[in-house]
PDB file of C-alpha atoms in Angstrom:
ATOM      1  CA  UNK A   1      18.361  -1.581  20.697  1.00 46.00           C
ATOM      2  CA  UNK A   2      15.770  -0.840  18.019  1.00 51.00           C
ATOM      3  CA  UNK A   3      12.340  -1.401  19.566  1.00 60.00           C
ATOM      4  CA  UNK A   4       8.711  -0.743  18.661  1.00 83.00           C
ATOM      5  CA  UNK A   5       7.736   2.851  19.324  1.00 95.00           C
ATOM      6  CA  UNK A   6       4.495   4.592  20.214  1.00 98.00           C
ATOM      7  CA  UNK A   7       3.848   7.804  18.304  1.00 97.00           C
ATOM      8  CA  UNK A   8       1.582  10.484  19.803  1.00 97.00           C
ATOM      9  CA  UNK A   9      -1.338  11.957  17.921  1.00 96.00           C
ATOM     10  CA  UNK A  10      -0.509  14.946  15.711  1.00 96.00           C
ATOM     11  CA  UNK A  11      -1.151  18.399  17.118  1.00 96.00           C
ATOM     12  CA  UNK A  12      -3.778  20.535  15.383  1.00 95.00           C
ATOM     13  CA  UNK A  13      -4.623  24.224  15.505  1.00 95.00           C
ATOM     14  CA  UNK A  14      -6.931  24.900  18.449  1.00 97.00           C
ATOM     15  CA  UNK A  15      -5.622  21.980  20.505  1.00 98.00           C
ATOM     16  CA  UNK A  16      -4.916  22.492  24.198  1.00 98.00           C
ATOM     17  CA  UNK A  17      -1.317  22.205  25.378  1.00 98.00           C
ATOM     18  CA  UNK A  18      -0.362  22.054  29.049  1.00 98.00           C
ATOM     19  CA  UNK A  19       2.791  23.817  30.219  1.00 98.00           C
ATOM     20  CA  UNK A  20       4.431  22.045  33.160  1.00 98.00           C
ATOM     21  CA  UNK A  21       7.509  22.733  35.287  1.00 98.00           C
ATOM     22  CA  UNK A  22       9.059  19.384  36.256  1.00 98.00           C
ATOM     23  CA  UNK A  23      12.443  20.926  37.042  1.00 98.00           C
ATOM     24  CA  UNK A  24      13.580  24.381  38.204  1.00 98.00           C
ATOM     25  CA  UNK A  25      11.397  27.341  39.089  1.00 98.00           C
ATOM     26  CA  UNK A  26      10.588  29.955  36.468  1.00 97.00           C
ATOM     27  CA  UNK A  27       9.821  33.615  36.003  1.00 96.00           C
ATOM     28  CA  UNK A  28       6.253  34.770  35.429  1.00 97.00           C
ATOM     29  CA  UNK A  29       7.169  37.140  32.591  1.00 97.00           C
ATOM     30  CA  UNK A  30       8.956  34.377  30.658  1.00 97.00           C
ATOM     31  CA  UNK A  31       5.911  32.149  31.107  1.00 98.00           C
ATOM     32  CA  UNK A  32       3.612  34.903  29.839  1.00 98.00           C
ATOM     33  CA  UNK A  33       5.726  35.460  26.740  1.00 97.00           C
ATOM     34  CA  UNK A  34       5.810  31.729  26.031  1.00 98.00           C
ATOM     35  CA  UNK A  35       2.040  31.483  26.327  1.00 98.00           C
ATOM     36  CA  UNK A  36       1.614  34.360  23.856  1.00 98.00           C
ATOM     37  CA  UNK A  37       3.908  32.700  21.324  1.00 97.00           C
ATOM     38  CA  UNK A  38       2.150  29.324  21.597  1.00 98.00           C
ATOM     39  CA  UNK A  39      -1.167  31.081  21.061  1.00 97.00           C
ATOM     40  CA  UNK A  40       0.336  32.754  18.004  1.00 96.00           C
ATOM     41  CA  UNK A  41       0.976  29.245  16.679  1.00 96.00           C
ATOM     42  CA  UNK A  42      -2.768  28.611  16.931  1.00 96.00           C
ATOM     43  CA  UNK A  43      -2.805  26.635  20.173  1.00 98.00           C
ATOM     44  CA  UNK A  44      -4.781  26.955  23.375  1.00 98.00           C
ATOM     45  CA  UNK A  45      -2.599  26.961  26.472  1.00 98.00           C
ATOM     46  CA  UNK A  46      -3.198  25.907  30.056  1.00 98.00           C
ATOM     47  CA  UNK A  47      -1.090  25.633  33.196  1.00 98.00           C
ATOM     48  CA  UNK A  48      -1.613  25.237  36.917  1.00 97.00           C
ATOM     49  CA  UNK A  49      -1.331  28.368  39.038  1.00 95.00           C
ATOM     50  CA  UNK A  50       1.098  26.492  41.274  1.00 98.00           C
ATOM     51  CA  UNK A  51       3.592  26.342  38.372  1.00 98.00           C
ATOM     52  CA  UNK A  52       5.255  29.457  39.839  1.00 98.00           C
ATOM     53  CA  UNK A  53       5.870  27.787  43.214  1.00 98.00           C
ATOM     54  CA  UNK A  54       9.453  27.636  44.498  1.00 98.00           C
ATOM     55  CA  UNK A  55      11.166  25.090  46.726  1.00 98.00           C
ATOM     56  CA  UNK A  56      14.920  25.508  46.926  1.00 97.00           C
ATOM     57  CA  UNK A  57      15.975  25.130  43.278  1.00 97.00           C
ATOM     58  CA  UNK A  58      12.810  23.501  41.936  1.00 98.00           C
ATOM     59  CA  UNK A  59       9.348  24.663  40.853  1.00 98.00           C
ATOM     60  CA  UNK A  60       7.697  23.637  44.077  1.00 98.00           C
ATOM     61  CA  UNK A  61       7.810  20.317  45.882  1.00 98.00           C
ATOM     62  CA  UNK A  62       8.405  16.970  44.201  1.00 98.00           C
ATOM     63  CA  UNK A  63       4.794  16.022  44.896  1.00 98.00           C
ATOM     64  CA  UNK A  64       3.497  19.216  43.275  1.00 98.00           C
ATOM     65  CA  UNK A  65       5.572  18.700  40.147  1.00 98.00           C
ATOM     66  CA  UNK A  66       4.705  15.002  39.883  1.00 98.00           C
ATOM     67  CA  UNK A  67       0.985  15.740  40.295  1.00 98.00           C
ATOM     68  CA  UNK A  68       1.184  18.494  37.669  1.00 98.00           C
ATOM     69  CA  UNK A  69       2.795  16.102  35.181  1.00 98.00           C
ATOM     70  CA  UNK A  70       0.275  13.336  35.861  1.00 98.00           C
ATOM     71  CA  UNK A  71      -2.675  15.729  35.614  1.00 98.00           C
ATOM     72  CA  UNK A  72      -1.455  16.963  32.229  1.00 98.00           C
ATOM     73  CA  UNK A  73      -1.045  13.476  30.780  1.00 98.00           C
ATOM     74  CA  UNK A  74      -4.325  12.105  32.120  1.00 98.00           C
ATOM     75  CA  UNK A  75      -6.467  15.118  31.125  1.00 98.00           C
ATOM     76  CA  UNK A  76      -8.228  13.957  27.920  1.00 98.00           C
ATOM     77  CA  UNK A  77      -8.482  17.535  26.614  1.00 98.00           C
ATOM     78  CA  UNK A  78      -4.709  18.100  26.734  1.00 98.00           C
ATOM     79  CA  UNK A  79      -2.998  17.062  23.476  1.00 98.00           C
ATOM     80  CA  UNK A  80       0.607  18.047  24.272  1.00 98.00           C
ATOM     81  CA  UNK A  81       2.677  18.457  27.429  1.00 98.00           C
ATOM     82  CA  UNK A  82       5.281  21.205  27.148  1.00 98.00           C
ATOM     83  CA  UNK A  83       8.120  21.743  29.620  1.00 98.00           C
ATOM     84  CA  UNK A  84       8.477  25.346  30.756  1.00 98.00           C
ATOM     85  CA  UNK A  85      12.242  25.112  31.328  1.00 98.00           C
ATOM     86  CA  UNK A  86      15.013  22.797  32.465  1.00 98.00           C
ATOM     87  CA  UNK A  87      17.419  23.339  35.320  1.00 97.00           C
ATOM     88  CA  UNK A  88      17.191  20.462  37.793  1.00 98.00           C
ATOM     89  CA  UNK A  89      14.540  18.287  39.395  1.00 98.00           C
ATOM     90  CA  UNK A  90      13.119  15.839  36.840  1.00 98.00           C
ATOM     91  CA  UNK A  91      15.028  12.859  38.247  1.00 98.00           C
ATOM     92  CA  UNK A  92      13.396  13.454  41.643  1.00 98.00           C
ATOM     93  CA  UNK A  93       9.996  12.596  40.114  1.00 98.00           C
ATOM     94  CA  UNK A  94      10.858   9.054  38.985  1.00 95.00           C
ATOM     95  CA  UNK A  95       9.421   7.245  41.992  1.00 94.00           C
ATOM     96  CA  UNK A  96       6.302   9.427  42.126  1.00 98.00           C
ATOM     97  CA  UNK A  97       4.798   8.807  38.689  1.00 98.00           C
ATOM     98  CA  UNK A  98       1.976   6.378  37.873  1.00 98.00           C
ATOM     99  CA  UNK A  99       3.355   4.221  35.048  1.00 98.00           C
ATOM    100  CA  UNK A 100       0.055   2.479  34.348  1.00 98.00           C
ATOM    101  CA  UNK A 101      -1.786   5.778  33.890  1.00 98.00           C
ATOM    102  CA  UNK A 102       1.027   7.212  31.772  1.00 98.00           C
ATOM    103  CA  UNK A 103       1.224   4.169  29.502  1.00 97.00           C
ATOM    104  CA  UNK A 104      -2.475   4.588  28.709  1.00 98.00           C
ATOM    105  CA  UNK A 105      -2.053   8.251  27.716  1.00 98.00           C
ATOM    106  CA  UNK A 106       0.766   8.800  25.203  1.00 98.00           C
ATOM    107  CA  UNK A 107       0.981  12.443  24.171  1.00 98.00           C
ATOM    108  CA  UNK A 108       3.398  14.883  22.614  1.00 98.00           C
ATOM    109  CA  UNK A 109       6.048  15.752  25.193  1.00 98.00           C
ATOM    110  CA  UNK A 110       8.649  18.418  24.476  1.00 98.00           C
ATOM    111  CA  UNK A 111      11.672  19.934  26.209  1.00 98.00           C
ATOM    112  CA  UNK A 112      15.427  19.504  26.655  1.00 98.00           C
ATOM    113  CA  UNK A 113      18.266  19.936  29.178  1.00 98.00           C
ATOM    114  CA  UNK A 114      17.111  18.443  32.522  1.00 98.00           C
ATOM    115  CA  UNK A 115      14.014  17.186  30.672  1.00 98.00           C
ATOM    116  CA  UNK A 116      16.317  14.576  29.090  1.00 98.00           C
ATOM    117  CA  UNK A 117      15.701  12.426  32.187  1.00 98.00           C
ATOM    118  CA  UNK A 118      12.003  12.238  31.300  1.00 98.00           C
ATOM    119  CA  UNK A 119      12.721  11.567  27.620  1.00 98.00           C
ATOM    120  CA  UNK A 120      14.765   8.540  28.681  1.00 98.00           C
ATOM    121  CA  UNK A 121      12.117   7.446  31.194  1.00 98.00           C
ATOM    122  CA  UNK A 122       9.273   7.599  28.655  1.00 98.00           C
ATOM    123  CA  UNK A 123      11.241   5.810  25.941  1.00 98.00           C
ATOM    124  CA  UNK A 124      12.612   2.983  28.092  1.00 97.00           C
ATOM    125  CA  UNK A 125       9.307   2.297  29.866  1.00 97.00           C
ATOM    126  CA  UNK A 126       6.732   2.967  27.162  1.00 97.00           C
ATOM    127  CA  UNK A 127       8.569   3.269  23.843  1.00 98.00           C
ATOM    128  CA  UNK A 128       7.220   6.789  23.362  1.00 98.00           C
ATOM    129  CA  UNK A 129       8.425   9.139  20.655  1.00 98.00           C
ATOM    130  CA  UNK A 130       9.140  12.454  22.420  1.00 98.00           C
ATOM    131  CA  UNK A 131      10.581  15.763  21.241  1.00 98.00           C
ATOM    132  CA  UNK A 132      13.917  17.387  22.089  1.00 98.00           C
ATOM    133  CA  UNK A 133      12.850  20.912  21.368  1.00 97.00           C
ATOM    134  CA  UNK A 134      12.259  24.488  22.539  1.00 97.00           C
ATOM    135  CA  UNK A 135      10.820  25.060  25.990  1.00 97.00           C
ATOM    136  CA  UNK A 136       7.794  27.222  26.651  1.00 98.00           C
ATOM    137  CA  UNK A 137       9.253  29.695  29.149  1.00 97.00           C
ATOM    138  CA  UNK A 138      12.660  29.886  27.488  1.00 95.00           C
ATOM    139  CA  UNK A 139      13.148  29.464  23.717  1.00 95.00           C
ATOM    140  CA  UNK A 140       9.484  29.790  22.745  1.00 96.00           C
ATOM    141  CA  UNK A 141       9.266  32.874  24.962  1.00 94.00           C
ATOM    142  CA  UNK A 142      12.048  34.436  22.891  1.00 92.00           C
ATOM    143  CA  UNK A 143      10.098  34.178  19.643  1.00 91.00           C
ATOM    144  CA  UNK A 144      11.077  32.725  16.289  1.00 88.00           C
ATOM    145  CA  UNK A 145      14.645  33.964  16.521  1.00 91.00           C
ATOM    146  CA  UNK A 146      15.174  31.411  19.284  1.00 94.00           C
ATOM    147  CA  UNK A 147      13.433  28.343  17.863  1.00 96.00           C
ATOM    148  CA  UNK A 148      13.152  26.796  14.417  1.00 95.00           C
ATOM    149  CA  UNK A 149       9.508  26.992  13.428  1.00 94.00           C
ATOM    150  CA  UNK A 150       9.777  24.559  10.493  1.00 94.00           C
ATOM    151  CA  UNK A 151      11.067  21.624  12.514  1.00 96.00           C
ATOM    152  CA  UNK A 152       8.785  22.423  15.465  1.00 96.00           C
ATOM    153  CA  UNK A 153       5.530  22.590  13.525  1.00 96.00           C
ATOM    154  CA  UNK A 154       6.584  19.817  11.143  1.00 95.00           C
ATOM    155  CA  UNK A 155       7.592  17.387  13.876  1.00 96.00           C
ATOM    156  CA  UNK A 156       4.456  17.987  15.970  1.00 96.00           C
ATOM    157  CA  UNK A 157       2.052  17.809  13.009  1.00 94.00           C
ATOM    158  CA  UNK A 158       0.990  21.472  13.125  1.00 91.00           C
ATOM    159  CA  UNK A 159       2.204  21.774   9.558  1.00 80.00           C
ATOM    160  CA  UNK A 160       0.422  18.871   7.830  1.00 71.00           C
ATOM    161  CA  UNK A 161       2.296  19.480   4.580  1.00 66.00           C
ATOM    162  CA  UNK A 162       5.630  18.740   6.270  1.00 61.00           C
ATOM    163  CA  UNK A 163       5.107  14.973   6.614  1.00 70.00           C
ATOM    164  CA  UNK A 164       8.596  13.575   7.091  1.00 85.00           C
ATOM    165  CA  UNK A 165      10.993  16.328   8.169  1.00 92.00           C
ATOM    166  CA  UNK A 166      13.778  15.021   5.955  1.00 94.00           C
ATOM    167  CA  UNK A 167      17.171  16.685   6.162  1.00 95.00           C
ATOM    168  CA  UNK A 168      17.210  19.099   9.071  1.00 95.00           C
ATOM    169  CA  UNK A 169      20.901  19.986   9.085  1.00 95.00           C
ATOM    170  CA  UNK A 170      23.907  19.713   6.804  1.00 95.00           C
ATOM    171  CA  UNK A 171      27.375  21.180   6.738  1.00 95.00           C
ATOM    172  CA  UNK A 172      28.124  20.076  10.289  1.00 97.00           C
ATOM    173  CA  UNK A 173      31.698  19.216  11.233  1.00 97.00           C
ATOM    174  CA  UNK A 174      32.579  15.575  10.534  1.00 98.00           C
ATOM    175  CA  UNK A 175      34.895  14.376  13.304  1.00 98.00           C
ATOM    176  CA  UNK A 176      34.944  10.733  12.150  1.00 98.00           C
ATOM    177  CA  UNK A 177      33.620   9.230   8.934  1.00 98.00           C
ATOM    178  CA  UNK A 178      33.029   5.737  10.341  1.00 96.00           C
ATOM    179  CA  UNK A 179      34.494   2.469   9.129  1.00 92.00           C
ATOM    180  CA  UNK A 180      32.440   2.361   5.932  1.00 89.00           C
ATOM    181  CA  UNK A 181      32.562   6.089   5.293  1.00 91.00           C
ATOM    182  CA  UNK A 182      28.916   5.963   4.211  1.00 95.00           C
ATOM    183  CA  UNK A 183      25.538   6.900   5.640  1.00 98.00           C
ATOM    184  CA  UNK A 184      24.079   4.951   8.575  1.00 98.00           C
ATOM    185  CA  UNK A 185      20.524   4.702   9.906  1.00 98.00           C
ATOM    186  CA  UNK A 186      19.149   4.094  13.391  1.00 98.00           C
ATOM    187  CA  UNK A 187      16.742   5.342  16.040  1.00 97.00           C
ATOM    188  CA  UNK A 188      17.476   8.933  17.071  1.00 98.00           C
ATOM    189  CA  UNK A 189      17.961   9.016  20.852  1.00 98.00           C
ATOM    190  CA  UNK A 190      19.804  11.072  23.440  1.00 98.00           C
ATOM    191  CA  UNK A 191      19.714  14.600  24.813  1.00 98.00           C
ATOM    192  CA  UNK A 192      21.789  16.514  27.342  1.00 98.00           C
ATOM    193  CA  UNK A 193      25.075  14.692  28.012  1.00 98.00           C
ATOM    194  CA  UNK A 194      25.040  15.555  31.720  1.00 98.00           C
ATOM    195  CA  UNK A 195      21.627  13.905  32.148  1.00 98.00           C
ATOM    196  CA  UNK A 196      22.405  10.929  29.920  1.00 98.00           C
ATOM    197  CA  UNK A 197      25.423  10.271  32.139  1.00 98.00           C
ATOM    198  CA  UNK A 198      23.486  10.893  35.361  1.00 97.00           C
ATOM    199  CA  UNK A 199      20.857   8.333  34.327  1.00 97.00           C
ATOM    200  CA  UNK A 200      23.482   5.639  33.646  1.00 95.00           C
ATOM    201  CA  UNK A 201      23.011   2.677  35.978  1.00 93.00           C
ATOM    202  CA  UNK A 202      19.328   3.432  36.565  1.00 96.00           C
ATOM    203  CA  UNK A 203      16.440   1.372  35.131  1.00 96.00           C
ATOM    204  CA  UNK A 204      15.867   4.158  32.597  1.00 97.00           C
ATOM    205  CA  UNK A 205      19.440   4.525  31.372  1.00 97.00           C
ATOM    206  CA  UNK A 206      20.012   5.171  27.697  1.00 96.00           C
ATOM    207  CA  UNK A 207      20.350   2.032  25.554  1.00 96.00           C
ATOM    208  CA  UNK A 208      22.390   3.231  22.582  1.00 97.00           C
ATOM    209  CA  UNK A 209      22.434  -0.053  20.673  1.00 97.00           C
ATOM    210  CA  UNK A 210      21.282   0.600  17.113  1.00 97.00           C
ATOM    211  CA  UNK A 211      20.903   4.318  17.821  1.00 98.00           C
ATOM    212  CA  UNK A 212      21.862   7.563  16.185  1.00 98.00           C
ATOM    213  CA  UNK A 213      22.952   9.204  19.441  1.00 98.00           C
ATOM    214  CA  UNK A 214      22.507  12.957  19.880  1.00 98.00           C
ATOM    215  CA  UNK A 215      24.458  14.543  22.740  1.00 98.00           C
ATOM    216  CA  UNK A 216      24.598  18.216  23.698  1.00 98.00           C
ATOM    217  CA  UNK A 217      25.434  20.362  26.707  1.00 98.00           C
ATOM    218  CA  UNK A 218      26.286  23.898  27.723  1.00 96.00           C
ATOM    219  CA  UNK A 219      28.824  25.731  29.893  1.00 94.00           C
ATOM    220  CA  UNK A 220      30.628  22.500  30.736  1.00 95.00           C
ATOM    221  CA  UNK A 221      34.419  22.391  30.820  1.00 96.00           C
ATOM    222  CA  UNK A 222      36.065  20.207  28.171  1.00 97.00           C
ATOM    223  CA  UNK A 223      37.639  17.941  30.804  1.00 97.00           C
ATOM    224  CA  UNK A 224      34.180  17.302  32.281  1.00 97.00           C
ATOM    225  CA  UNK A 225      32.801  16.420  28.855  1.00 97.00           C
ATOM    226  CA  UNK A 226      35.790  14.107  28.379  1.00 98.00           C
ATOM    227  CA  UNK A 227      35.070  12.481  31.763  1.00 98.00           C
ATOM    228  CA  UNK A 228      31.395  11.895  30.951  1.00 97.00           C
ATOM    229  CA  UNK A 229      32.197  10.377  27.568  1.00 98.00           C
ATOM    230  CA  UNK A 230      34.811   8.124  29.166  1.00 97.00           C
ATOM    231  CA  UNK A 231      32.235   7.038  31.730  1.00 96.00           C
ATOM    232  CA  UNK A 232      29.779   6.146  28.973  1.00 96.00           C
ATOM    233  CA  UNK A 233      32.432   4.203  27.070  1.00 96.00           C
ATOM    234  CA  UNK A 234      33.711   2.312  30.124  1.00 95.00           C
ATOM    235  CA  UNK A 235      30.190   1.449  31.327  1.00 94.00           C
ATOM    236  CA  UNK A 236      29.125   0.124  27.913  1.00 94.00           C
ATOM    237  CA  UNK A 237      26.834   3.087  27.353  1.00 95.00           C
ATOM    238  CA  UNK A 238      28.110   3.559  23.811  1.00 97.00           C
ATOM    239  CA  UNK A 239      28.119  -0.136  22.866  1.00 96.00           C
ATOM    240  CA  UNK A 240      26.337  -0.776  19.578  1.00 97.00           C
ATOM    241  CA  UNK A 241      25.831   2.901  18.737  1.00 98.00           C
ATOM    242  CA  UNK A 242      25.454   3.529  14.985  1.00 98.00           C
ATOM    243  CA  UNK A 243      26.526   7.193  14.912  1.00 98.00           C
ATOM    244  CA  UNK A 244      26.969  10.168  17.248  1.00 98.00           C
ATOM    245  CA  UNK A 245      25.860  13.742  16.577  1.00 98.00           C
ATOM    246  CA  UNK A 246      27.012  16.402  19.023  1.00 98.00           C
ATOM    247  CA  UNK A 247      25.204  19.681  19.548  1.00 97.00           C
ATOM    248  CA  UNK A 248      26.783  23.131  19.451  1.00 95.00           C
ATOM    249  CA  UNK A 249      28.092  22.664  23.014  1.00 94.00           C
ATOM    250  CA  UNK A 250      27.844  26.406  23.698  1.00 90.00           C
ATOM    251  CA  UNK A 251      30.369  27.885  26.140  1.00 86.00           C
ATOM    252  CA  UNK A 252      32.054  24.530  26.697  1.00 92.00           C
ATOM    253  CA  UNK A 253      35.545  25.986  27.114  1.00 90.00           C
ATOM    254  CA  UNK A 254      38.183  25.943  29.821  1.00 90.00           C
ATOM    255  CA  UNK A 255      39.569  29.363  28.957  1.00 87.00           C
ATOM    256  CA  UNK A 256      39.926  31.634  25.947  1.00 86.00           C
ATOM    257  CA  UNK A 257      43.579  30.650  25.521  1.00 90.00           C
ATOM    258  CA  UNK A 258      43.245  26.934  26.272  1.00 90.00           C
ATOM    259  CA  UNK A 259      45.223  25.965  23.171  1.00 92.00           C
ATOM    260  CA  UNK A 260      42.886  23.251  21.886  1.00 94.00           C
ATOM    261  CA  UNK A 261      39.370  23.048  20.494  1.00 94.00           C
ATOM    262  CA  UNK A 262      36.349  21.224  21.831  1.00 96.00           C
ATOM    263  CA  UNK A 263      36.091  19.452  18.474  1.00 96.00           C
ATOM    264  CA  UNK A 264      39.540  17.958  19.108  1.00 97.00           C
ATOM    265  CA  UNK A 265      38.405  16.718  22.520  1.00 97.00           C
ATOM    266  CA  UNK A 266      35.224  15.163  21.102  1.00 98.00           C
ATOM    267  CA  UNK A 267      37.141  13.527  18.253  1.00 98.00           C
ATOM    268  CA  UNK A 268      39.628  12.024  20.713  1.00 98.00           C
ATOM    269  CA  UNK A 269      36.912  10.763  23.080  1.00 98.00           C
ATOM    270  CA  UNK A 270      35.023   9.019  20.265  1.00 98.00           C
ATOM    271  CA  UNK A 271      38.027   7.610  18.406  1.00 97.00           C
ATOM    272  CA  UNK A 272      38.030   3.860  17.858  1.00 96.00           C
ATOM    273  CA  UNK A 273      34.253   3.510  17.918  1.00 97.00           C
ATOM    274  CA  UNK A 274      34.234   3.025  14.149  1.00 97.00           C
ATOM    275  CA  UNK A 275      31.080   5.102  13.655  1.00 98.00           C
ATOM    276  CA  UNK A 276      30.362   8.482  12.048  1.00 98.00           C
ATOM    277  CA  UNK A 277      30.643  11.389  14.480  1.00 98.00           C
ATOM    278  CA  UNK A 278      29.336  14.877  13.643  1.00 98.00           C
ATOM    279  CA  UNK A 279      29.530  18.109  15.620  1.00 98.00           C
ATOM    280  CA  UNK A 280      27.518  21.358  15.699  1.00 97.00           C
ATOM    281  CA  UNK A 281      23.791  20.533  15.529  1.00 97.00           C
ATOM    282  CA  UNK A 282      21.614  23.423  16.739  1.00 97.00           C
ATOM    283  CA  UNK A 283      19.260  21.707  19.164  1.00 97.00           C
ATOM    284  CA  UNK A 284      18.857  22.165  22.900  1.00 95.00           C
ATOM    285  CA  UNK A 285      21.216  24.714  24.404  1.00 95.00           C
ATOM    286  CA  UNK A 286      21.428  26.758  21.224  1.00 90.00           C
ATOM    287  CA  UNK A 287      20.906  30.488  21.165  1.00 79.00           C
ATOM    288  CA  UNK A 288      19.531  30.736  17.642  1.00 88.00           C
ATOM    289  CA  UNK A 289      16.890  28.715  15.744  1.00 92.00           C
ATOM    290  CA  UNK A 290      16.754  25.774  18.173  1.00 95.00           C
ATOM    291  CA  UNK A 291      15.827  22.668  16.138  1.00 97.00           C
ATOM    292  CA  UNK A 292      13.170  20.201  17.252  1.00 97.00           C
ATOM    293  CA  UNK A 293      14.388  16.582  17.160  1.00 98.00           C
ATOM    294  CA  UNK A 294      11.852  13.738  17.370  1.00 98.00           C
ATOM    295  CA  UNK A 295      13.463  11.121  19.616  1.00 98.00           C
ATOM    296  CA  UNK A 296      12.707   7.478  18.881  1.00 98.00           C
ATOM    297  CA  UNK A 297      12.177   7.755  15.112  1.00 97.00           C
ATOM    298  CA  UNK A 298      14.443   6.477  12.349  1.00 98.00           C
ATOM    299  CA  UNK A 299      17.131   8.919  11.262  1.00 98.00           C
ATOM    300  CA  UNK A 300      20.170   8.849   9.006  1.00 98.00           C
ATOM    301  CA  UNK A 301      23.622  10.373   9.424  1.00 98.00           C
ATOM    302  CA  UNK A 302      25.631  11.061   6.270  1.00 98.00           C
ATOM    303  CA  UNK A 303      29.269  11.802   7.183  1.00 98.00           C
ATOM    304  CA  UNK A 304      30.144  12.835   3.621  1.00 97.00           C
ATOM    305  CA  UNK A 305      27.537  15.610   3.532  1.00 96.00           C
ATOM    306  CA  UNK A 306      27.846  16.040   7.319  1.00 98.00           C
ATOM    307  CA  UNK A 307      24.050  15.858   7.474  1.00 98.00           C
ATOM    308  CA  UNK A 308      21.265  14.539   9.711  1.00 98.00           C
ATOM    309  CA  UNK A 309      17.990  13.408   8.140  1.00 98.00           C
ATOM    310  CA  UNK A 310      14.731  12.402   9.854  1.00 97.00           C
ATOM    311  CA  UNK A 311      13.303   9.440   7.939  1.00 97.00           C
ATOM    312  CA  UNK A 312       9.752   8.982   9.242  1.00 96.00           C
ATOM    313  CA  UNK A 313       6.880  11.025  10.703  1.00 95.00           C
ATOM    314  CA  UNK A 314       7.044  11.476  14.451  1.00 96.00           C
ATOM    315  CA  UNK A 315       3.270  11.673  15.021  1.00 96.00           C
ATOM    316  CA  UNK A 316       0.338   9.511  14.023  1.00 92.00           C
TER     317      UNK A 316
END
């Protein structure tokens, strides 16, 4: 469903960004490299010393991670909240966040993978535009070879000449051209398929009506991807979708000699929807030049050119 959105303020050189770890624990050297790269982009960087805490498979307790997130959003000096990494744990925070305080403090929020749960939460509850993009202690830590600087700085407002990002990818694989065969426009939503499926049935589940739906994942067997897409179809999770764009889906194979391609699986699972379906967008679990996608803004899919275009600024 197309709904009013709230755009965060543009990021400027010298602004303070807060790195948070709402999911799995992280390594200190990766964090240090990410901080250096963000500083190289002209930003000031802060994080809580407890960010390196560990509790089982998460970056400290649920209460620590929820408090860290709330502190970042309610600190008036912080202009962007940047996830350190994904993994698992964001869904455990849902009952611990202060919605009233969050609604009063929209800010740039960026990450992917497990962070998809928070993208969905912020969009369904507050209508926020958020950013499916490189994480501080992962892609950003790897330098410009691992993230696409043009879409990152353009989407966040660090490059004021960028304005509207425009076409960010072309030459993708067209799996279905759609009933009309022409371009379609909608709100760009989505994220990691595993998390989109996991959030189904919750108050913050994805509403794909009127959306250009982006789905990506990594190291997931084709049958599991098939199962998740069937679950979304059977539950109505794909009802009203305008188009689907799949990511690179790195390492999503059963075996080297499986005898079929992932593209064939995706084409089969999305057949009959009557909408354009593209495959191969480099965002999220991509090893090279990870694109930043502003979620919640108008975008267009052109199945003839196999292209995705961002049609409006993501920041105010």
